[in-house]
Amino acid sequence: MENLMFVYCSCKVIWTLLVTILGYTSSLPVGDDSICTAEEVAKYSIIFTGKWSQTAFPKQYPLYRPPAQWSSLLGVTHSSDYSMWKKNEYASNGVRDFAEKGEAWVLMKEIEEAGEKIQSVHGIFSAPAIASGTGYTSTELEVHPRHHLVSFVVRIVPSPDWFVGIDSLNLCEGDHWMEEVSVDLFPYDAGTDSGFTFSSPNFATIPQDTVTEITCSSPSHPANSFYYPKLKILPPIAQVKLVKIKKHQLGLPSPYLDIPPKSNEIIDSDSETPLDCEVSQWSSWGLCRGQCRKTGTKIRTRFVLLHPANNGMPCPNLDEETGCEPENCV
């Protein structure tokens, strides 16, 4: 009897321990990669490079009023409790204003309120605008073990509500900070304006759509400025690079850290996107011209919608002639 009681008590203790361990495990954050145990804050240089060239993106490339350019960069270092924007989710009012008009006031207020309420924001950073589609801009940011994620947005100018950016990039790997990170950037639609082209007039999306990535085939409409159906993937329209600043480099000027000067015009020769000629539908046939009782000719025409670029398919003939019998002959 005593042996049976001992076995019962032992099983009860083991079961209690097992339940306790399982309960503790289930309360842990999902994925050890999200836990940062680095001891100190870290500083980074962030270099944004625009690659929006006429060679890489020849379709409807904005040359004037205004020409292709980038807004200022607005970013934040934060914890997983905060999100500036997310793919397939609705953009906030602040992100909408920034993506449509480049206005940062509402977005700044949203960031400040998130920081005050749940202490999810460590700092805000910004970099100057770039006055052309290709060029550099840079600034510095600080991350903390509890705020090791980086998010930012840069508006594509001109555009309806298009932007590039990063959502919650993790700069911490366990107990240490990453030395360098490079990310190719592709265009996103904020889901608040229904324009297809860079210069589309303001036409609000009602009801609002979610943030979606713009690809070479989506939106699937020939008028879309990024519609290149022969490509498998768009070339990167921009790139961002983050470089950890070593302690002995703090306070030193940018050239020492091998950062290009701000707004430095570059020539992007990596990507040449072929653009085929696009023409309109044929017009109706014109009047038949010629002498009575003899075969005459009539002509129809079409015009160029989009001129070819980068060795794309050349334009076909823009007029066509065929035989006919002259009308109204006496």
mmCIF file of C-alpha atoms in Angstrom, residues 42-321:
data_model
loop_
_atom_site.group_PDB
_atom_site.id
_atom_site.type_symbol
_atom_site.label_atom_id
_atom_site.label_comp_id
_atom_site.label_asym_id
_atom_site.label_seq_id
_atom_site.Cartn_x
_atom_site.Cartn_y
_atom_site.Cartn_z
ATOM 1 C CA ALA A 42 23.631 50.753 -31.429
ATOM 2 C CA LYS A 43 23.913 53.521 -34.003
ATOM 3 C CA TYR A 44 23.544 53.014 -37.741
ATOM 4 C CA SER A 45 23.993 55.042 -40.880
ATOM 5 C CA ILE A 46 21.066 54.530 -43.232
ATOM 6 C CA ILE A 47 21.726 55.245 -46.923
ATOM 7 C CA PHE A 48 18.750 55.391 -49.298
ATOM 8 C CA THR A 49 19.592 55.051 -53.001
ATOM 9 C CA GLY A 50 17.051 55.923 -55.684
ATOM 10 C CA LYS A 51 17.292 53.715 -58.803
ATOM 11 C CA TRP A 52 14.294 55.177 -60.616
ATOM 12 C CA SER A 53 15.967 55.844 -63.964
ATOM 13 C CA GLN A 54 14.433 56.203 -67.415
ATOM 14 C CA THR A 55 16.490 53.208 -68.539
ATOM 15 C CA ALA A 56 15.136 50.915 -65.836
ATOM 16 C CA PHE A 57 11.558 52.297 -65.953
ATOM 17 C CA PRO A 58 11.006 53.820 -69.407
ATOM 18 C CA LYS A 59 7.210 53.669 -69.440
ATOM 19 C CA GLN A 60 5.663 57.122 -68.848
ATOM 20 C CA TYR A 61 8.849 58.215 -67.062
ATOM 21 C CA PRO A 62 8.147 61.680 -65.584
ATOM 22 C CA LEU A 63 10.473 64.259 -67.164
ATOM 23 C CA TYR A 64 8.765 67.478 -66.033
ATOM 24 C CA ARG A 65 5.916 69.003 -63.969
ATOM 25 C CA PRO A 66 7.312 67.501 -61.766
ATOM 26 C CA PRO A 67 10.191 65.268 -62.890
ATOM 27 C CA ALA A 68 10.881 61.932 -61.211
ATOM 28 C CA GLN A 69 12.065 62.453 -57.629
ATOM 29 C CA TRP A 70 11.820 61.178 -54.042
ATOM 30 C CA SER A 71 10.263 62.756 -50.973
ATOM 31 C CA SER A 72 12.099 63.020 -47.693
ATOM 32 C CA LEU A 73 12.561 59.736 -45.799
ATOM 33 C CA LEU A 74 10.639 59.380 -42.533
ATOM 34 C CA GLY A 75 11.387 56.446 -40.261
ATOM 35 C CA VAL A 76 11.148 55.104 -36.734
ATOM 36 C CA THR A 77 12.949 52.601 -34.499
ATOM 37 C CA HIS A 78 10.453 50.592 -32.495
ATOM 38 C CA SER A 79 9.392 47.357 -30.795
ATOM 39 C CA SER A 80 7.053 44.707 -32.207
ATOM 40 C CA ASP A 81 4.129 46.490 -30.495
ATOM 41 C CA TYR A 82 4.194 49.216 -33.144
ATOM 42 C CA SER A 83 3.669 49.100 -36.910
ATOM 43 C CA MET A 84 4.094 52.079 -39.253
ATOM 44 C CA TRP A 85 2.608 50.178 -42.210
ATOM 45 C CA LYS A 86 2.068 46.593 -43.309
ATOM 46 C CA LYS A 87 1.473 44.876 -46.620
ATOM 47 C CA ASN A 88 -2.132 43.659 -47.027
ATOM 48 C CA GLU A 89 -3.349 45.877 -44.161
ATOM 49 C CA TYR A 90 -5.035 49.277 -44.287
ATOM 50 C CA ALA A 91 -2.796 52.340 -44.270
ATOM 51 C CA SER A 92 -3.284 54.780 -41.399
ATOM 52 C CA ASN A 93 -4.389 58.364 -42.018
ATOM 53 C CA GLY A 94 -0.789 59.457 -41.525
ATOM 54 C CA VAL A 95 0.598 57.026 -44.105
ATOM 55 C CA ARG A 96 -2.192 58.054 -46.504
ATOM 56 C CA ASP A 97 -1.274 61.756 -46.229
ATOM 57 C CA PHE A 98 2.408 60.981 -46.659
ATOM 58 C CA ALA A 99 1.934 58.634 -49.639
ATOM 59 C CA GLU A 100 -0.496 60.966 -51.434
ATOM 60 C CA LYS A 101 0.900 64.424 -50.625
ATOM 61 C CA GLY A 102 4.191 63.961 -48.813
ATOM 62 C CA GLU A 103 2.713 65.568 -45.680
ATOM 63 C CA ALA A 104 4.241 64.117 -42.506
ATOM 64 C CA TRP A 105 2.326 65.952 -39.752
ATOM 65 C CA VAL A 106 -0.395 63.326 -39.100
ATOM 66 C CA LEU A 107 2.094 60.438 -39.348
ATOM 67 C CA MET A 108 4.405 62.149 -36.846
ATOM 68 C CA LYS A 109 1.471 62.550 -34.426
ATOM 69 C CA GLU A 110 0.611 58.856 -34.798
ATOM 70 C CA ILE A 111 4.206 57.877 -34.025
ATOM 71 C CA GLU A 112 4.361 60.160 -30.982
ATOM 72 C CA GLU A 113 1.058 58.845 -29.613
ATOM 73 C CA ALA A 114 2.221 55.233 -29.989
ATOM 74 C CA GLY A 115 5.418 56.079 -28.121
ATOM 75 C CA GLU A 116 3.528 57.743 -25.272
ATOM 76 C CA LYS A 117 0.850 55.068 -24.867
ATOM 77 C CA ILE A 118 2.763 51.788 -25.009
ATOM 78 C CA GLN A 119 6.412 52.905 -25.081
ATOM 79 C CA SER A 120 6.830 51.090 -28.389
ATOM 80 C CA VAL A 121 8.862 53.802 -30.149
ATOM 81 C CA HIS A 122 12.507 54.567 -29.384
ATOM 82 C CA GLY A 123 13.201 57.312 -31.913
ATOM 83 C CA ILE A 124 12.230 59.065 -35.148
ATOM 84 C CA PHE A 125 14.684 59.778 -37.961
ATOM 85 C CA SER A 126 14.485 61.538 -41.326
ATOM 86 C CA ALA A 127 16.658 62.149 -44.399
ATOM 87 C CA PRO A 128 16.419 64.891 -47.051
ATOM 88 C CA ALA A 129 14.469 64.500 -50.282
ATOM 89 C CA ILE A 130 16.191 63.612 -53.570
ATOM 90 C CA ALA A 131 15.461 65.973 -56.459
ATOM 91 C CA SER A 132 15.799 63.268 -59.133
ATOM 92 C CA GLY A 133 14.855 59.623 -59.624
ATOM 93 C CA THR A 134 18.438 58.479 -59.023
ATOM 94 C CA GLY A 135 20.637 59.640 -56.176
ATOM 95 C CA TYR A 136 21.512 59.244 -52.510
ATOM 96 C CA THR A 137 20.323 60.550 -49.189
ATOM 97 C CA SER A 138 21.420 59.456 -45.710
ATOM 98 C CA THR A 139 21.022 59.992 -41.996
ATOM 99 C CA GLU A 140 21.700 58.192 -38.705
ATOM 100 C CA LEU A 141 19.466 56.271 -36.316
ATOM 101 C CA GLU A 142 19.720 54.573 -32.924
ATOM 102 C CA VAL A 143 18.282 51.200 -31.930
ATOM 103 C CA HIS A 144 17.781 49.718 -28.475
ATOM 104 C CA PRO A 145 17.505 46.050 -27.363
ATOM 105 C CA ARG A 146 13.799 46.608 -26.666
ATOM 106 C CA HIS A 147 13.365 48.653 -29.863
ATOM 107 C CA HIS A 148 15.442 46.809 -32.445
ATOM 108 C CA LEU A 149 13.094 47.136 -35.432
ATOM 109 C CA VAL A 150 13.311 49.782 -38.170
ATOM 110 C CA SER A 151 10.500 51.025 -40.416
ATOM 111 C CA PHE A 152 10.362 53.913 -42.879
ATOM 112 C CA VAL A 153 8.526 55.321 -45.899
ATOM 113 C CA VAL A 154 9.609 57.401 -48.911
ATOM 114 C CA ARG A 155 7.026 58.773 -51.339
ATOM 115 C CA ILE A 156 7.431 58.262 -55.093
ATOM 116 C CA VAL A 157 7.011 61.715 -56.705
ATOM 117 C CA PRO A 158 4.918 62.129 -58.800
ATOM 118 C CA SER A 159 2.410 59.362 -58.084
ATOM 119 C CA PRO A 160 -1.171 58.867 -56.855
ATOM 120 C CA ASP A 161 -0.284 57.179 -53.525
ATOM 121 C CA TRP A 162 2.818 55.120 -54.253
ATOM 122 C CA PHE A 163 5.776 54.704 -51.941
ATOM 123 C CA VAL A 164 8.718 52.506 -51.021
ATOM 124 C CA GLY A 165 9.791 51.506 -47.552
ATOM 125 C CA ILE A 166 10.563 48.853 -44.992
ATOM 126 C CA ASP A 167 8.275 47.312 -42.407
ATOM 127 C CA SER A 168 9.917 46.175 -39.146
ATOM 128 C CA LEU A 169 13.456 45.292 -40.257
ATOM 129 C CA ASN A 170 15.203 43.477 -37.379
ATOM 130 C CA LEU A 171 18.770 44.705 -36.804
ATOM 131 C CA CYS A 172 19.468 42.398 -33.845
ATOM 132 C CA GLU A 173 20.627 38.775 -34.061
ATOM 133 C CA GLY A 174 20.346 37.257 -30.610
ATOM 134 C CA ASP A 175 23.018 38.912 -28.477
ATOM 135 C CA HIS A 176 24.623 41.141 -31.137
ATOM 136 C CA TRP A 177 23.790 43.814 -33.688
ATOM 137 C CA MET A 178 24.102 43.187 -37.421
ATOM 138 C CA GLU A 179 27.076 44.964 -38.995
ATOM 139 C CA GLU A 180 25.485 45.715 -42.370
ATOM 140 C CA VAL A 181 22.143 45.132 -44.105
ATOM 141 C CA SER A 182 21.106 45.890 -47.709
ATOM 142 C CA VAL A 183 17.520 45.612 -48.970
ATOM 143 C CA ASP A 184 16.162 46.121 -52.496
ATOM 144 C CA LEU A 185 12.984 48.192 -52.525
ATOM 145 C CA PHE A 186 9.939 47.869 -54.785
ATOM 146 C CA PRO A 187 6.893 50.147 -55.181
ATOM 147 C CA TYR A 188 3.801 49.881 -52.980
ATOM 148 C CA ASP A 189 0.286 51.252 -53.435
ATOM 149 C CA ALA A 190 -1.167 52.729 -50.231
ATOM 150 C CA GLY A 191 -4.678 51.743 -51.323
ATOM 151 C CA THR A 192 -6.120 55.248 -50.886
ATOM 152 C CA ASP A 193 -6.032 56.587 -54.476
ATOM 153 C CA SER A 194 -7.168 54.843 -57.662
ATOM 154 C CA GLY A 195 -4.751 56.385 -60.170
ATOM 155 C CA PHE A 196 -2.903 54.129 -62.635
ATOM 156 C CA THR A 197 -0.183 56.497 -63.828
ATOM 157 C CA PHE A 198 2.457 58.720 -62.243
ATOM 158 C CA SER A 199 0.526 61.847 -63.200
ATOM 159 C CA SER A 200 -3.012 60.601 -62.478
ATOM 160 C CA PRO A 201 -5.398 63.165 -60.945
ATOM 161 C CA ASN A 202 -6.524 62.659 -57.367
ATOM 162 C CA PHE A 203 -9.312 60.053 -57.322
ATOM 163 C CA ALA A 204 -9.946 58.576 -53.878
ATOM 164 C CA THR A 205 -10.353 54.812 -53.524
ATOM 165 C CA ILE A 206 -13.761 54.231 -51.876
ATOM 166 C CA PRO A 207 -13.854 52.047 -49.906
ATOM 167 C CA GLN A 208 -10.169 52.196 -49.018
ATOM 168 C CA ASP A 209 -8.079 49.227 -50.132
ATOM 169 C CA THR A 210 -5.156 47.589 -48.320
ATOM 170 C CA VAL A 211 -1.484 48.314 -48.976
ATOM 171 C CA THR A 212 -0.355 46.192 -51.937
ATOM 172 C CA GLU A 213 2.921 45.687 -53.768
ATOM 173 C CA ILE A 214 2.963 46.970 -57.344
ATOM 174 C CA THR A 215 4.476 44.428 -59.731
ATOM 175 C CA CYS A 216 5.178 44.225 -63.469
ATOM 176 C CA SER A 217 1.779 42.554 -63.956
ATOM 177 C CA SER A 218 -0.328 43.948 -61.094
ATOM 178 C CA PRO A 219 -2.439 46.017 -61.413
ATOM 179 C CA SER A 220 -3.065 44.152 -64.667
ATOM 180 C CA HIS A 221 -3.906 47.175 -66.787
ATOM 181 C CA PRO A 222 -1.934 48.494 -69.783
ATOM 182 C CA ALA A 223 -2.282 52.071 -68.460
ATOM 183 C CA ASN A 224 -0.397 51.197 -65.270
ATOM 184 C CA SER A 225 2.964 53.001 -65.234
ATOM 185 C CA PHE A 226 4.709 49.888 -63.878
ATOM 186 C CA TYR A 227 3.027 47.448 -66.277
ATOM 187 C CA TYR A 228 5.771 45.456 -68.039
ATOM 188 C CA PRO A 229 4.108 42.112 -68.876
ATOM 189 C CA LYS A 230 7.227 40.649 -70.507
ATOM 190 C CA LEU A 231 9.242 40.944 -67.285
ATOM 191 C CA LYS A 232 9.162 38.290 -64.560
ATOM 192 C CA ILE A 233 9.893 40.881 -61.863
ATOM 193 C CA LEU A 234 10.405 44.626 -61.745
ATOM 194 C CA PRO A 235 13.960 45.832 -61.241
ATOM 195 C CA PRO A 236 14.462 47.420 -57.795
ATOM 196 C CA ILE A 237 13.302 51.034 -57.885
ATOM 197 C CA ALA A 238 15.457 51.845 -54.842
ATOM 198 C CA GLN A 239 17.776 50.287 -52.280
ATOM 199 C CA VAL A 240 18.488 50.929 -48.624
ATOM 200 C CA LYS A 241 21.693 50.098 -46.785
ATOM 201 C CA LEU A 242 22.234 50.202 -43.014
ATOM 202 C CA VAL A 243 25.792 50.194 -41.672
ATOM 203 C CA LYS A 244 26.564 49.899 -37.956
ATOM 204 C CA ILE A 245 28.736 52.775 -36.744
ATOM 205 C CA LYS A 246 31.637 51.636 -34.603
ATOM 206 C CA LYS A 247 32.317 53.504 -31.384
ATOM 207 C CA HIS A 248 35.545 55.070 -32.630
ATOM 208 C CA GLN A 249 33.661 56.387 -35.694
ATOM 209 C CA LEU A 250 30.952 58.244 -33.762
ATOM 210 C CA GLY A 251 30.888 61.909 -34.603
ATOM 211 C CA LEU A 252 33.033 61.527 -37.708
ATOM 212 C CA PRO A 253 31.858 62.992 -41.025
ATOM 213 C CA SER A 254 30.073 60.832 -43.584
ATOM 214 C CA PRO A 255 33.006 60.369 -46.019
ATOM 215 C CA TYR A 256 34.920 58.508 -43.292
ATOM 216 C CA LEU A 257 32.046 56.029 -43.135
ATOM 217 C CA ASP A 258 32.098 55.586 -46.927
ATOM 218 C CA ILE A 259 28.644 57.117 -47.367
ATOM 219 C CA PRO A 260 27.955 58.856 -50.715
ATOM 220 C CA PRO A 261 27.119 62.570 -50.583
ATOM 221 C CA LYS A 262 23.438 63.512 -50.332
ATOM 222 C CA SER A 263 21.448 63.863 -53.547
ATOM 223 C CA ASN A 264 24.422 62.775 -55.660
ATOM 224 C CA GLU A 265 23.180 62.038 -59.176
ATOM 225 C CA ILE A 266 24.099 58.535 -60.351
ATOM 226 C CA ILE A 267 23.709 56.595 -63.567
ATOM 227 C CA ASP A 268 22.064 53.230 -63.040
ATOM 228 C CA SER A 269 23.458 50.950 -65.741
ATOM 229 C CA ASP A 270 22.444 47.702 -64.047
ATOM 230 C CA SER A 271 18.889 47.518 -65.395
ATOM 231 C CA GLU A 272 17.741 48.168 -68.953
ATOM 232 C CA THR A 273 14.065 47.375 -69.320
ATOM 233 C CA PRO A 274 13.027 46.913 -72.978
ATOM 234 C CA LEU A 275 9.821 48.742 -73.805
ATOM 235 C CA ASP A 276 7.874 47.648 -76.890
ATOM 236 C CA CYS A 277 6.060 50.144 -79.070
ATOM 237 C CA GLU A 278 2.331 50.431 -78.416
ATOM 238 C CA VAL A 279 -0.074 51.676 -81.080
ATOM 239 C CA SER A 280 -3.772 52.525 -81.156
ATOM 240 C CA GLN A 281 -6.515 50.558 -82.892
ATOM 241 C CA TRP A 282 -6.990 51.162 -86.602
ATOM 242 C CA SER A 283 -9.242 54.026 -87.595
ATOM 243 C CA SER A 284 -12.182 53.337 -89.916
ATOM 244 C CA TRP A 285 -11.408 53.196 -93.638
ATOM 245 C CA GLY A 286 -11.314 56.517 -95.457
ATOM 246 C CA LEU A 287 -13.165 57.387 -98.677
ATOM 247 C CA CYS A 288 -12.336 55.399 -101.793
ATOM 248 C CA ARG A 289 -10.312 57.582 -104.145
ATOM 249 C CA GLY A 290 -9.836 56.857 -107.844
ATOM 250 C CA GLN A 291 -11.407 57.078 -111.279
ATOM 251 C CA CYS A 292 -14.827 55.672 -111.950
ATOM 252 C CA ARG A 293 -15.011 52.116 -113.236
ATOM 253 C CA LYS A 294 -11.408 51.564 -112.137
ATOM 254 C CA THR A 295 -10.027 50.124 -108.931
ATOM 255 C CA GLY A 296 -9.342 52.877 -106.410
ATOM 256 C CA THR A 297 -7.660 52.942 -102.993
ATOM 257 C CA LYS A 298 -8.691 53.739 -99.445
ATOM 258 C CA ILE A 299 -6.534 54.203 -96.337
ATOM 259 C CA ARG A 300 -6.840 53.665 -92.600
ATOM 260 C CA THR A 301 -4.396 54.898 -89.951
ATOM 261 C CA ARG A 302 -3.339 54.416 -86.353
ATOM 262 C CA PHE A 303 -1.014 56.359 -84.053
ATOM 263 C CA VAL A 304 1.732 55.663 -81.526
ATOM 264 C CA LEU A 305 0.616 55.357 -77.911
ATOM 265 C CA LEU A 306 4.046 54.511 -76.531
ATOM 266 C CA HIS A 307 7.398 54.857 -78.263
ATOM 267 C CA PRO A 308 9.859 51.948 -77.891
ATOM 268 C CA ALA A 309 12.900 52.153 -75.650
ATOM 269 C CA ASN A 310 15.958 50.059 -74.767
ATOM 270 C CA ASN A 311 15.799 47.866 -77.904
ATOM 271 C CA GLY A 312 12.114 47.154 -77.474
ATOM 272 C CA MET A 313 9.897 46.075 -80.368
ATOM 273 C CA PRO A 314 9.804 48.863 -83.004
ATOM 274 C CA CYS A 315 6.543 50.445 -84.125
ATOM 275 C CA PRO A 316 4.656 48.763 -86.988
ATOM 276 C CA ASN A 317 3.302 50.658 -89.994
ATOM 277 C CA LEU A 318 0.925 53.415 -89.022
ATOM 278 C CA ASP A 319 -1.113 53.421 -92.232
ATOM 279 C CA GLU A 320 -2.598 50.688 -94.408
ATOM 280 C CA GLU A 321 -3.956 50.841 -97.985
#
